PDB file of C-alpha atoms in Angstrom:
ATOM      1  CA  UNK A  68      53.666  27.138  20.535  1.00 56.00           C
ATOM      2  CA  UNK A  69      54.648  23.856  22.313  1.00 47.00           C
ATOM      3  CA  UNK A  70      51.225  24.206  24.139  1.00 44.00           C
ATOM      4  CA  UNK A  71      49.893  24.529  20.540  1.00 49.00           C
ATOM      5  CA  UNK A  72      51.920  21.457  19.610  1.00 43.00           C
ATOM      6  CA  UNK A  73      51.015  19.283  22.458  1.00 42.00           C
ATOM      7  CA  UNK A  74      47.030  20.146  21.790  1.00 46.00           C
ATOM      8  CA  UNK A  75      47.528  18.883  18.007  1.00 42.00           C
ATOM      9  CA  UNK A  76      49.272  15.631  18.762  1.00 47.00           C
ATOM     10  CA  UNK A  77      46.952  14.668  21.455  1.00 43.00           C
ATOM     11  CA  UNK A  78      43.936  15.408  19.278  1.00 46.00           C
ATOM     12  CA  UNK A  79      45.521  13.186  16.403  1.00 51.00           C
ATOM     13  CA  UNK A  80      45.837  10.491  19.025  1.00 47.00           C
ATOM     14  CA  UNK A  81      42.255  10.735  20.530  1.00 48.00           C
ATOM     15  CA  UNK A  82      40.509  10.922  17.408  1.00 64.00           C
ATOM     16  CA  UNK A  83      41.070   7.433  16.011  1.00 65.00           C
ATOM     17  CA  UNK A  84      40.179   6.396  19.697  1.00 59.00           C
ATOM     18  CA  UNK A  85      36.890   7.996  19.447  1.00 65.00           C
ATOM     19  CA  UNK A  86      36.080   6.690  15.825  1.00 56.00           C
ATOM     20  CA  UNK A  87      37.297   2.906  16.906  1.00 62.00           C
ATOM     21  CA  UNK A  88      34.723   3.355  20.007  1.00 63.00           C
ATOM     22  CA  UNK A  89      31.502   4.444  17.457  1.00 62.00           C
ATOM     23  CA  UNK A  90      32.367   1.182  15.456  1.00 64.00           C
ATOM     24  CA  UNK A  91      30.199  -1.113  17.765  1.00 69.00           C
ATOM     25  CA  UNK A  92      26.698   1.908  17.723  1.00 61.00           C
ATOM     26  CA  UNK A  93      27.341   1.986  14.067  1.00 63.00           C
ATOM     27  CA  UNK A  94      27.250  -1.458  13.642  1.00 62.00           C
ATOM     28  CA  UNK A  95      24.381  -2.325  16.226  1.00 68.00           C
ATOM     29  CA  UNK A  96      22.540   0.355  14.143  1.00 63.00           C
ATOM     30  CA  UNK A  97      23.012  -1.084  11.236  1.00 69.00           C
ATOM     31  CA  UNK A  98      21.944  -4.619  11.842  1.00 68.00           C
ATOM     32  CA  UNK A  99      18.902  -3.308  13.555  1.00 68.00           C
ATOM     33  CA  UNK A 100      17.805  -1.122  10.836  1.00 70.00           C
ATOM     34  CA  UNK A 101      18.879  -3.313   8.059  1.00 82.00           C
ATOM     35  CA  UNK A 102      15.624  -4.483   6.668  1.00 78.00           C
ATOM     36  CA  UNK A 103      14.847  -0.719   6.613  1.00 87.00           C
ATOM     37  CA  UNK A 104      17.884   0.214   4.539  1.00 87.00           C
ATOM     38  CA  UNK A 105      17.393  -2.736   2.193  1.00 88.00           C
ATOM     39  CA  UNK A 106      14.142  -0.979   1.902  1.00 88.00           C
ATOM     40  CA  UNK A 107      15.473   2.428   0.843  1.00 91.00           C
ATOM     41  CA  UNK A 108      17.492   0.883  -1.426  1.00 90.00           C
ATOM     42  CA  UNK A 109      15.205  -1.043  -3.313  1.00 90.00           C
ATOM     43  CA  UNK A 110      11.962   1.663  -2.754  1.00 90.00           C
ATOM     44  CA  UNK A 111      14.229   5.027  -3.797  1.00 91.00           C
ATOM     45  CA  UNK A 112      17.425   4.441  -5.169  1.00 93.00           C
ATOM     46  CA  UNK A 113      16.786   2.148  -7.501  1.00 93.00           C
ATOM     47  CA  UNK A 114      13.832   3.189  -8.299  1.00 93.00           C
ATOM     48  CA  UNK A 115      15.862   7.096  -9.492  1.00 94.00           C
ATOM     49  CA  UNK A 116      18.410   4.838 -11.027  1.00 95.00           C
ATOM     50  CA  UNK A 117      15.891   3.231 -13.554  1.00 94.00           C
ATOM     51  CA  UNK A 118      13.842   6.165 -14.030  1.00 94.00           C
ATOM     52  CA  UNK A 119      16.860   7.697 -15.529  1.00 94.00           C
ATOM     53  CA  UNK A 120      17.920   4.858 -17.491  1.00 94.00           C
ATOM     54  CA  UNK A 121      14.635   3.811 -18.915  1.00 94.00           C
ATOM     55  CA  UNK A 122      12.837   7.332 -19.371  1.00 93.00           C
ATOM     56  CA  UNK A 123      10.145   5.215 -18.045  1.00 95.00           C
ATOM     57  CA  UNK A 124       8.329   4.962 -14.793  1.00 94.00           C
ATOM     58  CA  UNK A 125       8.359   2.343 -12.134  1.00 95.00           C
ATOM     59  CA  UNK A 126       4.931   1.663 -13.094  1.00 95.00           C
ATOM     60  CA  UNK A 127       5.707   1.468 -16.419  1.00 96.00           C
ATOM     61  CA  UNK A 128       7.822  -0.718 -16.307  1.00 96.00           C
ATOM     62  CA  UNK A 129       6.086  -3.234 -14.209  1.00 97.00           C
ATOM     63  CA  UNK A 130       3.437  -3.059 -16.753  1.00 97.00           C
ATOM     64  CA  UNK A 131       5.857  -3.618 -19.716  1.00 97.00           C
ATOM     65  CA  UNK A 132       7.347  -7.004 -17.852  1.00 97.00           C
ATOM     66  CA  UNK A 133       3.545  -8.242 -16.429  1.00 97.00           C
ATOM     67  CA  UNK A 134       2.957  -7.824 -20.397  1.00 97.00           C
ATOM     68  CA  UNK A 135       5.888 -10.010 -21.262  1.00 97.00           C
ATOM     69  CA  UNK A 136       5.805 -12.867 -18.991  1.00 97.00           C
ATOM     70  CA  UNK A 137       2.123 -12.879 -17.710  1.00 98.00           C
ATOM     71  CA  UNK A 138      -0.916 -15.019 -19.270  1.00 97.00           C
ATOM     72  CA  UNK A 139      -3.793 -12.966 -20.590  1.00 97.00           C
ATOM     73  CA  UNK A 140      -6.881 -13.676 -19.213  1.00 96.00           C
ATOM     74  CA  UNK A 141      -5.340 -15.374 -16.494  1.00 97.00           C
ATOM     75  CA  UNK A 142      -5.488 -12.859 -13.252  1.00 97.00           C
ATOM     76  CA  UNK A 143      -3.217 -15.719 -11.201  1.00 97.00           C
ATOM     77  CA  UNK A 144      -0.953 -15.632 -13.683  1.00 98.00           C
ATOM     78  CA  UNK A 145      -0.759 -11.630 -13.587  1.00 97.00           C
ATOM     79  CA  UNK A 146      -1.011 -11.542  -9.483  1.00 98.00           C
ATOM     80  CA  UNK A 147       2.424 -14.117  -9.674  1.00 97.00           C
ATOM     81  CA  UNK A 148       3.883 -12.035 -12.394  1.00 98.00           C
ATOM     82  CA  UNK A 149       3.320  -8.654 -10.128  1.00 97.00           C
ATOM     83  CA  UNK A 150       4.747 -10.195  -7.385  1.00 97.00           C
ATOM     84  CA  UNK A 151       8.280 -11.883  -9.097  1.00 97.00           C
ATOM     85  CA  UNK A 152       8.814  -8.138 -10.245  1.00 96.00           C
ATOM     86  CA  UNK A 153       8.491  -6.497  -7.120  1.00 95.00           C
ATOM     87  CA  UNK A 154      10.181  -9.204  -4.977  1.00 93.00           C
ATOM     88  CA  UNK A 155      13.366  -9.860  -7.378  1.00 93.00           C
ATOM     89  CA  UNK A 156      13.017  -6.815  -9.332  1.00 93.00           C
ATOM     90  CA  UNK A 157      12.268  -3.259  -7.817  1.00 94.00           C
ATOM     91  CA  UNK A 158       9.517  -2.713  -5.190  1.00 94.00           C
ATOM     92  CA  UNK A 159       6.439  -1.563  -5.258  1.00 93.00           C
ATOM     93  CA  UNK A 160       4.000  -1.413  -2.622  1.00 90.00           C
ATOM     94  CA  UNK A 161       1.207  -3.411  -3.947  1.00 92.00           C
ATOM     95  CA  UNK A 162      -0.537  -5.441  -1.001  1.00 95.00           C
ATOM     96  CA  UNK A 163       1.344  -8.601  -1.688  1.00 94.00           C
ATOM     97  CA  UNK A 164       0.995 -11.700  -1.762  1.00 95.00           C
ATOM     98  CA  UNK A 165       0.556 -12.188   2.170  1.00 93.00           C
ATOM     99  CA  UNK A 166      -1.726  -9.327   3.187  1.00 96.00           C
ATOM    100  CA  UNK A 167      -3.487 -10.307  -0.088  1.00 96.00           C
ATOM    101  CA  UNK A 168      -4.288 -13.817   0.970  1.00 96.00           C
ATOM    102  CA  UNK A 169      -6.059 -11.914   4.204  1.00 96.00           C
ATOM    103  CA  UNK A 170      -7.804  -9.660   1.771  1.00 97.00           C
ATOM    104  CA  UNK A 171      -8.784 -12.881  -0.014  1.00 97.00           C
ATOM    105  CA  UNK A 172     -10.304 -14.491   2.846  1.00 97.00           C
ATOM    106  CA  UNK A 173     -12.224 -11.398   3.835  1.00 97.00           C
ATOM    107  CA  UNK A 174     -13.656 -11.230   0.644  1.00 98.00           C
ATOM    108  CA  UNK A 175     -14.935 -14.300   0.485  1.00 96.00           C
ATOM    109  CA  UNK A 176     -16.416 -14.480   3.455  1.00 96.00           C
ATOM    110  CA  UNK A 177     -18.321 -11.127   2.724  1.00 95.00           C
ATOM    111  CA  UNK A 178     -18.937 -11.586  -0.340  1.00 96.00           C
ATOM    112  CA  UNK A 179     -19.876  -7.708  -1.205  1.00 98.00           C
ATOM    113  CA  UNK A 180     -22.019  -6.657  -3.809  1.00 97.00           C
ATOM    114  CA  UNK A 181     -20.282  -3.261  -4.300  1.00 98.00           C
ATOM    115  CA  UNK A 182     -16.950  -2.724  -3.529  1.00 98.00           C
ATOM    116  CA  UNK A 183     -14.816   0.561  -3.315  1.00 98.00           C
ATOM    117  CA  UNK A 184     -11.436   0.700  -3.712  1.00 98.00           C
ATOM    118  CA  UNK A 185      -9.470   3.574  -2.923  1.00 98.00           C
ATOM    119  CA  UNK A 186      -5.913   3.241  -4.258  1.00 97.00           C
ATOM    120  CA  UNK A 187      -5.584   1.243  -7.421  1.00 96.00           C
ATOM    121  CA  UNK A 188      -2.414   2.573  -8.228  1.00 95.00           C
ATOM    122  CA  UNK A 189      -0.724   0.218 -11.163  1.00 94.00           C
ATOM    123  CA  UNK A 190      -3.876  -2.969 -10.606  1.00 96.00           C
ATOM    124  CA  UNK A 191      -2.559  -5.463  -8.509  1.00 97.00           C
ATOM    125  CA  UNK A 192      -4.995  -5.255  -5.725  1.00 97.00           C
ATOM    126  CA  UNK A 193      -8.075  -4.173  -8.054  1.00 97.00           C
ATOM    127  CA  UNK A 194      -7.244  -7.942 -10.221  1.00 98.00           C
ATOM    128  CA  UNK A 195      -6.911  -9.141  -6.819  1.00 97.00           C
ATOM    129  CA  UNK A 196     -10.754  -8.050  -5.186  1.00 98.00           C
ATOM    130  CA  UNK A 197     -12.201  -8.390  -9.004  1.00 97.00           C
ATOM    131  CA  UNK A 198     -11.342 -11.955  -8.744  1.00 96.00           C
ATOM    132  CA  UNK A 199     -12.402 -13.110  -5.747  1.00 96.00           C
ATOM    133  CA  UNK A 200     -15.964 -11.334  -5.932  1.00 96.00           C
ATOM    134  CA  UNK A 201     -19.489 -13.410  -6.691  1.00 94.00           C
ATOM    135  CA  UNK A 202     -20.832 -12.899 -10.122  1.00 92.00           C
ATOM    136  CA  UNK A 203     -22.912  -9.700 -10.485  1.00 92.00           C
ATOM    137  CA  UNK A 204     -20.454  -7.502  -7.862  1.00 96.00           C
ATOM    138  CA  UNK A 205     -19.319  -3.932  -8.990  1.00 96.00           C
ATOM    139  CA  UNK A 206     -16.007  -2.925  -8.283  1.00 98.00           C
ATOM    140  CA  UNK A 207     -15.051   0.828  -7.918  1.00 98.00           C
ATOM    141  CA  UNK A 208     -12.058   1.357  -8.178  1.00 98.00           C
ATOM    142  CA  UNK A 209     -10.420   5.043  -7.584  1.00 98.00           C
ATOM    143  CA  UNK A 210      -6.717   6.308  -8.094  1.00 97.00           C
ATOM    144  CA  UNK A 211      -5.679  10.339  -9.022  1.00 97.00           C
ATOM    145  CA  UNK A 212      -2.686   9.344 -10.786  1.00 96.00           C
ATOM    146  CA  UNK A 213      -3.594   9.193 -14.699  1.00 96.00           C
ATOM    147  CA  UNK A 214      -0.727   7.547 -15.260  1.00 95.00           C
ATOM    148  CA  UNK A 215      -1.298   5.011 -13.028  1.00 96.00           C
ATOM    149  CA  UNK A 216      -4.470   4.887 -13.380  1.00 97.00           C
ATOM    150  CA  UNK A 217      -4.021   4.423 -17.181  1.00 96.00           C
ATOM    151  CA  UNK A 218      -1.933   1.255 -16.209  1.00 97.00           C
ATOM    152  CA  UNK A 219      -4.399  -0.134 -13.721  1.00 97.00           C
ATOM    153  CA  UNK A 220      -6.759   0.016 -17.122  1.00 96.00           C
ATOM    154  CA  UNK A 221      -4.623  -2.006 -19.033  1.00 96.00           C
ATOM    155  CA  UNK A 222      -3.810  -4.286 -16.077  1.00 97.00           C
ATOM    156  CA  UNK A 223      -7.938  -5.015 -15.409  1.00 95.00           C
ATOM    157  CA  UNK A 224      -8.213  -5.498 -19.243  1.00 95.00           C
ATOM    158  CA  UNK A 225      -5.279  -7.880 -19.335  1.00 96.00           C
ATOM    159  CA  UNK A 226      -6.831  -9.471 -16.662  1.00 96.00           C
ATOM    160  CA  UNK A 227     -10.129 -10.145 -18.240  1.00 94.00           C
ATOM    161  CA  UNK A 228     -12.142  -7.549 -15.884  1.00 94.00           C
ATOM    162  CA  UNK A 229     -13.559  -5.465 -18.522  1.00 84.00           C
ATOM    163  CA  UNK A 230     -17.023  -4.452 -16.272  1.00 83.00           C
ATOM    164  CA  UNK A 231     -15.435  -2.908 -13.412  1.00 87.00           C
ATOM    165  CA  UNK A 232     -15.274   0.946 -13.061  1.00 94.00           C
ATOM    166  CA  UNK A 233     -12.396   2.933 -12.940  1.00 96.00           C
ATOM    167  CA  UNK A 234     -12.993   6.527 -11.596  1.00 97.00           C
ATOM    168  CA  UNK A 235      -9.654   8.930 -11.945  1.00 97.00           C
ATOM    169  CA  UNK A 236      -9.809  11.493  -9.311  1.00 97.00           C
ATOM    170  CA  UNK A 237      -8.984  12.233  -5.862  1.00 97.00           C
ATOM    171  CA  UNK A 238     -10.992  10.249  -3.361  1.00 97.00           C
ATOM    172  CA  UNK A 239     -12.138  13.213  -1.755  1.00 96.00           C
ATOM    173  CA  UNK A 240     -13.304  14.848  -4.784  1.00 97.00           C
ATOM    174  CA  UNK A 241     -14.747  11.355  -5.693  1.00 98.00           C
ATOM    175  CA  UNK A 242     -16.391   9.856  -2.738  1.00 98.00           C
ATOM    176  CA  UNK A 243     -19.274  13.042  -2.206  1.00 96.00           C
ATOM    177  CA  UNK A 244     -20.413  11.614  -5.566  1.00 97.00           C
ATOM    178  CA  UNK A 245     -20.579   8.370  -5.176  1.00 97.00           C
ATOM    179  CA  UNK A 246     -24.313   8.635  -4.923  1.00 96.00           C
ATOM    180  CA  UNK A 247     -25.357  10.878  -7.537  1.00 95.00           C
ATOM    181  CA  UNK A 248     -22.785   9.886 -10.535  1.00 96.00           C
ATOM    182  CA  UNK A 249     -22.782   6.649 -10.016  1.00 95.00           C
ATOM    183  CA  UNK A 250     -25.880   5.625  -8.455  1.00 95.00           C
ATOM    184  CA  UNK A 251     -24.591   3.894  -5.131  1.00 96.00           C
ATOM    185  CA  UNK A 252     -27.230   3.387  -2.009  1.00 95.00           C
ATOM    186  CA  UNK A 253     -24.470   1.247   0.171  1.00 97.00           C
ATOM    187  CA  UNK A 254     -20.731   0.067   0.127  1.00 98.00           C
ATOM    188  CA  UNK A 255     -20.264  -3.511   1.282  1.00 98.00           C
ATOM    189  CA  UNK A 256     -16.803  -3.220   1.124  1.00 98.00           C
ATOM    190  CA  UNK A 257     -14.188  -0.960   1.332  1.00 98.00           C
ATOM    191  CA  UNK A 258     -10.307  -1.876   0.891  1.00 98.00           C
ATOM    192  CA  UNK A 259      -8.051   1.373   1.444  1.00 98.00           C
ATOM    193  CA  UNK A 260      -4.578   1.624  -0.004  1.00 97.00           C
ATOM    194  CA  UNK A 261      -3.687   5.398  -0.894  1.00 96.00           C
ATOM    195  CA  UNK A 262      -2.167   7.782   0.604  1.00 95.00           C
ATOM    196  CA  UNK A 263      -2.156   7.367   4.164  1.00 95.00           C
ATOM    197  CA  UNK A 264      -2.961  11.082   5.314  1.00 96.00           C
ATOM    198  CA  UNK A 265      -6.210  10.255   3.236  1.00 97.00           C
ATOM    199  CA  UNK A 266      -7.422   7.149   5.745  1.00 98.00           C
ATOM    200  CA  UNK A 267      -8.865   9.360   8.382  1.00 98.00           C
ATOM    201  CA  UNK A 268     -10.632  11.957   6.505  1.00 98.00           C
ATOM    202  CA  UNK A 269     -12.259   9.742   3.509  1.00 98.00           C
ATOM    203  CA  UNK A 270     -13.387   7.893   6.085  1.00 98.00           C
ATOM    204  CA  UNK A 271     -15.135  10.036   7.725  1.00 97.00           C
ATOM    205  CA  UNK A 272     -16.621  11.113   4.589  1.00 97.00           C
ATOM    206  CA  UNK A 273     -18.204   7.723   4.248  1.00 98.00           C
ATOM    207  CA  UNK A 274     -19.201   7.716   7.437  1.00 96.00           C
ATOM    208  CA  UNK A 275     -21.138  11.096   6.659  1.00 95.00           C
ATOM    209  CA  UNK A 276     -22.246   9.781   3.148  1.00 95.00           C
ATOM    210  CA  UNK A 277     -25.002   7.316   4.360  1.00 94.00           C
ATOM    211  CA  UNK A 278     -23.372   4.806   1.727  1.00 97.00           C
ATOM    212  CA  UNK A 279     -22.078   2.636   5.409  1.00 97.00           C
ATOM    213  CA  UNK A 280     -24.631   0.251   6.996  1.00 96.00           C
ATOM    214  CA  UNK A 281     -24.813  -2.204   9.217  1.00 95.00           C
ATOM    215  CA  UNK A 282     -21.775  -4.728   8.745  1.00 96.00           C
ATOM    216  CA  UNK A 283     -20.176  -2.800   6.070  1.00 98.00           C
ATOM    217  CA  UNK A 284     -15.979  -3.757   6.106  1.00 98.00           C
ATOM    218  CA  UNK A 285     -13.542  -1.340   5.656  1.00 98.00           C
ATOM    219  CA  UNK A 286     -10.069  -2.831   4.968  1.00 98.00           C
ATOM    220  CA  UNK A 287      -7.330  -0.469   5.555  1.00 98.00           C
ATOM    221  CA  UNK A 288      -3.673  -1.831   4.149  1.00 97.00           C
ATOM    222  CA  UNK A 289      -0.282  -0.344   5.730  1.00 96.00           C
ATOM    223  CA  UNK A 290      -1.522   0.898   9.088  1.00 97.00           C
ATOM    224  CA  UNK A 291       1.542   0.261  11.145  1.00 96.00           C
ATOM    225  CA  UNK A 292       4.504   0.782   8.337  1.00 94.00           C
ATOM    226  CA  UNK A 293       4.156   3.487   7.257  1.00 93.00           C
ATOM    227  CA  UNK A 294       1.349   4.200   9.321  1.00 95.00           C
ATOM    228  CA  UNK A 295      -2.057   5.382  10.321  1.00 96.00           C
ATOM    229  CA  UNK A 296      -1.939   6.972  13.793  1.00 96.00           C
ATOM    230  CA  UNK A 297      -5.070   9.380  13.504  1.00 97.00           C
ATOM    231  CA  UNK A 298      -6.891   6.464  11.397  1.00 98.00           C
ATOM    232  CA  UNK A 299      -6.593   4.330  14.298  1.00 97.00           C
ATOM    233  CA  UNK A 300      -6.894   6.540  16.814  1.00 97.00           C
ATOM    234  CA  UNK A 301     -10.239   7.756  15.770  1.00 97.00           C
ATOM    235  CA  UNK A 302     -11.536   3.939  14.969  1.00 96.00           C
ATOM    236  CA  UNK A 303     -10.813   3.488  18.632  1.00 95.00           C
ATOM    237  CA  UNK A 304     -12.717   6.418  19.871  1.00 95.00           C
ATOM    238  CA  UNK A 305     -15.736   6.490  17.883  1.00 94.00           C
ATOM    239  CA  UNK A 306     -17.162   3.616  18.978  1.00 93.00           C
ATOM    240  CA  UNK A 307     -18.578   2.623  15.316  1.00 96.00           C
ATOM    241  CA  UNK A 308     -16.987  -0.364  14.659  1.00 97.00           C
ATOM    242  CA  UNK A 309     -15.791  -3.837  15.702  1.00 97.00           C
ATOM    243  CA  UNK A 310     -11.832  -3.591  14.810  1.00 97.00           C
ATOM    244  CA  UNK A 311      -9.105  -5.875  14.777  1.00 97.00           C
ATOM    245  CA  UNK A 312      -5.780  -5.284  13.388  1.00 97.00           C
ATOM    246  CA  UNK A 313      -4.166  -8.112  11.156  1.00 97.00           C
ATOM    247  CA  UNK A 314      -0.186  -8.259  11.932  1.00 94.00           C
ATOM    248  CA  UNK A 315       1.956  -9.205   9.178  1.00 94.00           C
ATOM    249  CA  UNK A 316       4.864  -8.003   7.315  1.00 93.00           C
ATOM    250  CA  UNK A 317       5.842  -5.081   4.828  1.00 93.00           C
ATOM    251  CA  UNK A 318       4.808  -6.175   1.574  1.00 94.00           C
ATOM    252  CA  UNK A 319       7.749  -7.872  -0.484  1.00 93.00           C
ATOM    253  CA  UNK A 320      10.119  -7.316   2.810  1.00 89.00           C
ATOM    254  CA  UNK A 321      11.673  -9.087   5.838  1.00 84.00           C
ATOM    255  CA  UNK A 322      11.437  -7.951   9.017  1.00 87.00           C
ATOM    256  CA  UNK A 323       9.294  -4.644   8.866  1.00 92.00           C
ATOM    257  CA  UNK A 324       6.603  -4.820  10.614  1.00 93.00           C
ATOM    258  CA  UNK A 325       3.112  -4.064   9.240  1.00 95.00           C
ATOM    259  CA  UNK A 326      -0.638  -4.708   9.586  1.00 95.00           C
ATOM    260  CA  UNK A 327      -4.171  -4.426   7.951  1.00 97.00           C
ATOM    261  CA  UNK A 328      -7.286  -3.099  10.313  1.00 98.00           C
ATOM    262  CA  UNK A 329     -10.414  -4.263   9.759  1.00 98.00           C
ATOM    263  CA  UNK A 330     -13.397  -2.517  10.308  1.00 98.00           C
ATOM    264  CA  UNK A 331     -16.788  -3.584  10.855  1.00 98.00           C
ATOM    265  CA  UNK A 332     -19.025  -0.393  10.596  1.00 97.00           C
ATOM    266  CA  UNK A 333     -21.864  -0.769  13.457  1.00 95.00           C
ATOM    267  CA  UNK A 334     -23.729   2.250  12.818  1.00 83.00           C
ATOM    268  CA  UNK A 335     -24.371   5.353  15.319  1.00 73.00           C
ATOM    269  CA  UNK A 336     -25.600   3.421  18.584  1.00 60.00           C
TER     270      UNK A 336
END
């Protein structure tokens, strides 16, 4: 019993010690990782929060405030309006406005004549590439979601894009028929921004399409956070392209690190 006794107290005595001594890991943690929780926060929680409140989605309701403060026919005015929303509001990972002014630049200096995009999810980037392209360019545009994807049609319309195509269906589904439903001989460009599992192998279906020739740029967003590996791992090793990887930030975040690869398909030497 007083061996019993003696084991209790010094275990009540040691424990505090030992929770006073994790204070400094769980604070180092913390402020290392904080960008990262701020993240969670904003990505997930508040995202379940609203869903419940509203009875609408995220998307949704991005759509319903773009509506509100936005200018019709104005696609600055709708790119500004996405991106007050997801910086002060709830987040959504749309490109941004950072990455975007890379996809921008790109974009002008290629100035494609088709375009694919796979990934439109709620229409920010697809206003984004619609605007920046020479007159006469077709823009593809592919997302699975139909509710997003029936956003993304509102978003184009609001933005004044009414000749661009919107194809709702998986991209694997969608890009073996690129050629026959919709008449394509060659992609100029290609901007990825879907699912990131889906990087690798829809490229390689391009790659084994014939719609890639000579100096045809693929744009892939997110590549670092959340990440890529195989994607860039296999760009590395195939020794089809001129690469270079574009380091920035996570879209509407501080300190996340992130980048955009682009590649610059050389053709089977």
């Amino acid at each position: 019993t007083i061996i019993c006794l003696i084991t209790v107290t010094a275990t009540r005595m040691v424990s505090p010690a030992i929770a006073l001594a994790f204070v400094p890991l769980l604070l180092t943690v913390i402020i290392r990782y904080r960008f990262y929780f701020v993240l969670l926060y904003r990505a997930v929680l508040v995202r379940i929060w609203k869903d419940c409140v509203s009875g609408l989605s995220r998307e949704e309701r991005a759509y319903q405030y773009v509506l509100t403060h936005a200018t019709p026919g104005d696609p600055d005015s709708i790119l500004d309006t996405f991106d007050n929303w997801c910086s002060k509001v709830e987040f959504i990972s749309n490109i941004g406005p950072k990455k975007g002014k890379i996809l921008d630049r790109l974009l002008m200096e290629q100035s494609p004549l088709v375009v694919l995009e796979l990934g439109a999810h709620c229409g920010y980037s697809t206003v984004r590439i619609a605007r920046a392209l020479p007159l006469g360019a077709r823009l593809y545009s592919v997302e699975m979601d139909q509710r997003n994807a029936a956003i993304t049609e509102k978003i184009i319309r609001l933005a004044g894009f009414d000749d661009d195509t919107l194809i709702v269906n998986p991209s694997d589904e969608v890009i073996p028929r690129l050629q026959s439903d919709y008449g394509l001989e060659r992609l100029d460009f290609v901007f990825m921004d879907h699912w990131k599992k889906c990087y690798l192998p829809d490229l390689q279906m391009l790659e084994g399409s014939g719609l890639l020739g000579k100096g045809s740029v693929i744009v892939a967003d997110n590549v670092l956070f959340p990440g890529a590996p195989k994607f860039l791992r296999h760009i590395r090793k195939s020794g089809l392209y001129e690469w270079k990887i574009h380091r920035a930030t996570l879209e509407y975040s501080k300190g996340i690190r992130d980048g955009m690869a682009e590649l610059v398909y050389q053709g089977i030497k």
